[in-house]
């Protein structure tokens, strides 16, 4: 059995976050000591590692909850699990595309500024007027 501190050390998840996950029902201690300290088994450690890795990959807590529910209730729910992963990947690709548009716009704005003493700063103008942008971002 592991204490909450040991769970934290082994997974890198902070103790308050473990308590938060417990409050959400994502992880449950297998027992408590006579002093009412939480104790987790290997299954709890595995579940916390799963949650931590899923969060590192950017999955929302709602998606993590859904994956846990599928694992617990429908172990063969491959299509549903793949759908969650595909939706997350599509969201990441959308954010990457938006970041690329932002990068291109900031590069364009930077090139437009002459950066001479006494000259107006085109960067400030562009930031103040969204209409000065080259396109949607």
Short mmCIF file of C-alpha atoms in Angstrom, two decimals:
data_model
loop_
_atom_site.label_atom_id
_atom_site.label_comp_id
_atom_site.label_asym_id
_atom_site.label_seq_id
_atom_site.Cartn_x
_atom_site.Cartn_y
_atom_site.Cartn_z
CA UNK A 1 0.00 0.00 0.00
CA UNK A 2 1.18 3.50 -0.83
CA UNK A 3 0.66 6.74 1.04
CA UNK A 4 -0.52 9.77 -0.90
CA UNK A 5 3.01 11.18 -0.58
CA UNK A 6 4.50 8.03 -2.10
CA UNK A 7 1.94 8.16 -4.91
CA UNK A 8 3.02 11.74 -5.54
CA UNK A 9 6.72 10.84 -5.60
CA UNK A 10 6.20 7.90 -7.94
CA UNK A 11 3.99 9.75 -10.44
CA UNK A 12 5.07 13.38 -10.14
CA UNK A 13 1.46 14.39 -9.39
CA UNK A 14 1.23 16.86 -6.52
CA UNK A 15 -0.63 15.78 -3.39
CA UNK A 16 -3.36 18.46 -3.74
CA UNK A 17 -3.96 17.28 -7.32
CA UNK A 18 -4.30 13.68 -6.15
CA UNK A 19 -6.87 14.84 -3.59
CA UNK A 20 -8.63 16.79 -6.35
CA UNK A 21 -8.75 13.71 -8.57
CA UNK A 22 -10.10 11.75 -5.63
CA UNK A 23 -12.81 14.37 -5.14
CA UNK A 24 -13.75 13.98 -8.80
CA UNK A 25 -13.98 10.21 -8.37
CA UNK A 26 -11.12 9.52 -10.79
CA UNK A 27 -9.06 7.73 -8.15
CA UNK A 28 -10.12 6.07 -4.91
CA UNK A 29 -7.94 5.07 -1.98
CA UNK A 30 -8.22 1.38 -1.18
CA UNK A 31 -8.20 2.08 2.50
CA UNK A 32 -7.15 4.31 5.34
CA UNK A 33 -4.83 3.90 8.29
CA UNK A 34 -5.96 4.10 11.90
CA UNK A 35 -4.89 7.77 11.67
CA UNK A 36 -7.22 8.19 8.64
CA UNK A 37 -4.39 8.56 6.09
CA UNK A 38 -5.18 7.45 2.57
CA UNK A 39 -3.62 4.23 1.29
CA UNK A 40 -3.53 3.19 -2.35
CA UNK A 41 -2.65 -0.11 -3.94
CA UNK A 42 -0.93 -0.91 -7.24
CA UNK A 43 -4.21 -0.38 -9.08
CA UNK A 44 -4.46 3.14 -7.66
CA UNK A 45 -0.87 3.84 -8.64
CA UNK A 46 -1.58 2.59 -12.17
CA UNK A 47 -4.73 4.69 -12.40
CA UNK A 48 -2.90 7.81 -11.22
CA UNK A 49 -0.09 7.17 -13.72
CA UNK A 50 -2.71 6.81 -16.47
CA UNK A 51 -4.37 10.09 -15.48
CA UNK A 52 -1.04 11.92 -15.26
CA UNK A 53 0.08 10.72 -18.69
CA UNK A 54 -3.27 11.49 -20.28
CA UNK A 55 -3.13 15.01 -18.83
CA UNK A 56 0.46 15.44 -20.10
CA UNK A 57 -0.87 14.55 -23.55
CA UNK A 58 -3.41 17.35 -23.14
CA UNK A 59 -6.55 15.29 -22.62
CA UNK A 60 -9.24 17.10 -20.67
CA UNK A 61 -10.46 15.76 -17.34
CA UNK A 62 -13.79 15.04 -19.04
CA UNK A 63 -12.02 12.86 -21.63
CA UNK A 64 -9.99 11.15 -18.90
CA UNK A 65 -13.19 10.46 -16.96
CA UNK A 66 -14.82 9.01 -20.08
CA UNK A 67 -11.81 6.79 -20.82
CA UNK A 68 -11.77 5.52 -17.24
CA UNK A 69 -15.50 4.79 -17.43
CA UNK A 70 -15.01 2.90 -20.69
CA UNK A 71 -12.13 0.93 -19.20
CA UNK A 72 -14.15 0.07 -16.10
CA UNK A 73 -17.49 -0.73 -17.77
CA UNK A 74 -16.71 -1.66 -21.36
CA UNK A 75 -13.21 -3.10 -21.68
CA UNK A 76 -13.73 -3.81 -25.41
CA UNK A 77 -14.92 -0.31 -26.33
CA UNK A 78 -12.13 0.24 -28.85
CA UNK A 79 -14.24 2.34 -31.23
CA UNK A 80 -15.28 4.76 -28.49
CA UNK A 81 -11.73 5.00 -27.14
CA UNK A 82 -10.34 5.63 -30.62
CA UNK A 83 -13.01 8.28 -31.19
CA UNK A 84 -11.93 10.16 -28.05
CA UNK A 85 -8.29 9.98 -29.14
CA UNK A 86 -9.13 11.08 -32.70
CA UNK A 87 -11.19 14.02 -31.44
CA UNK A 88 -8.31 15.11 -29.22
CA UNK A 89 -5.85 14.81 -32.10
CA UNK A 90 -8.12 16.90 -34.34
CA UNK A 91 -8.26 19.56 -31.64
CA UNK A 92 -4.47 19.60 -31.35
CA UNK A 93 -4.09 19.90 -35.12
CA UNK A 94 -6.54 22.80 -35.09
CA UNK A 95 -4.53 24.58 -32.40
CA UNK A 96 -1.30 23.95 -34.30
CA UNK A 97 -2.83 25.44 -37.46
CA UNK A 98 -3.96 28.50 -35.49
CA UNK A 99 -0.50 28.88 -33.96
CA UNK A 100 1.05 28.72 -37.44
CA UNK A 101 -1.29 31.50 -38.59
CA UNK A 102 -0.35 33.54 -35.53
CA UNK A 103 3.34 32.94 -36.23
CA UNK A 104 2.99 34.07 -39.84
CA UNK A 105 1.04 37.18 -38.84
CA UNK A 106 3.54 38.17 -36.16
CA UNK A 107 6.40 37.69 -38.62
CA UNK A 108 4.57 39.86 -41.17
CA UNK A 109 3.90 42.57 -38.59
CA UNK A 110 7.52 42.50 -37.47
CA UNK A 111 8.81 42.87 -41.03
CA UNK A 112 6.48 45.83 -41.64
CA UNK A 113 7.98 47.86 -38.82
CA UNK A 114 10.90 50.05 -39.84
CA UNK A 115 12.15 50.28 -36.25
CA UNK A 116 13.65 53.75 -36.78
CA UNK A 117 13.83 56.42 -34.11
CA UNK A 118 10.95 58.83 -34.57
CA UNK A 119 9.09 56.55 -37.04
CA UNK A 120 5.68 55.21 -36.04
CA UNK A 121 5.74 51.65 -34.78
CA UNK A 122 3.72 49.43 -37.10
CA UNK A 123 3.67 46.64 -34.53
CA UNK A 124 1.73 48.82 -32.09
CA UNK A 125 -0.60 49.92 -34.88
CA UNK A 126 -1.24 46.32 -35.93
CA UNK A 127 -1.89 45.23 -32.35
CA UNK A 128 -4.34 48.10 -31.87
CA UNK A 129 -6.26 47.42 -35.09
CA UNK A 130 -7.28 43.86 -35.88
CA UNK A 131 -8.29 45.08 -39.33
CA UNK A 132 -4.61 45.69 -40.08
CA UNK A 133 -4.00 41.95 -39.93
CA UNK A 134 -3.45 40.04 -43.14
CA UNK A 135 -6.12 37.45 -42.42
CA UNK A 136 -7.88 35.35 -39.84
CA UNK A 137 -5.82 33.97 -37.06
#
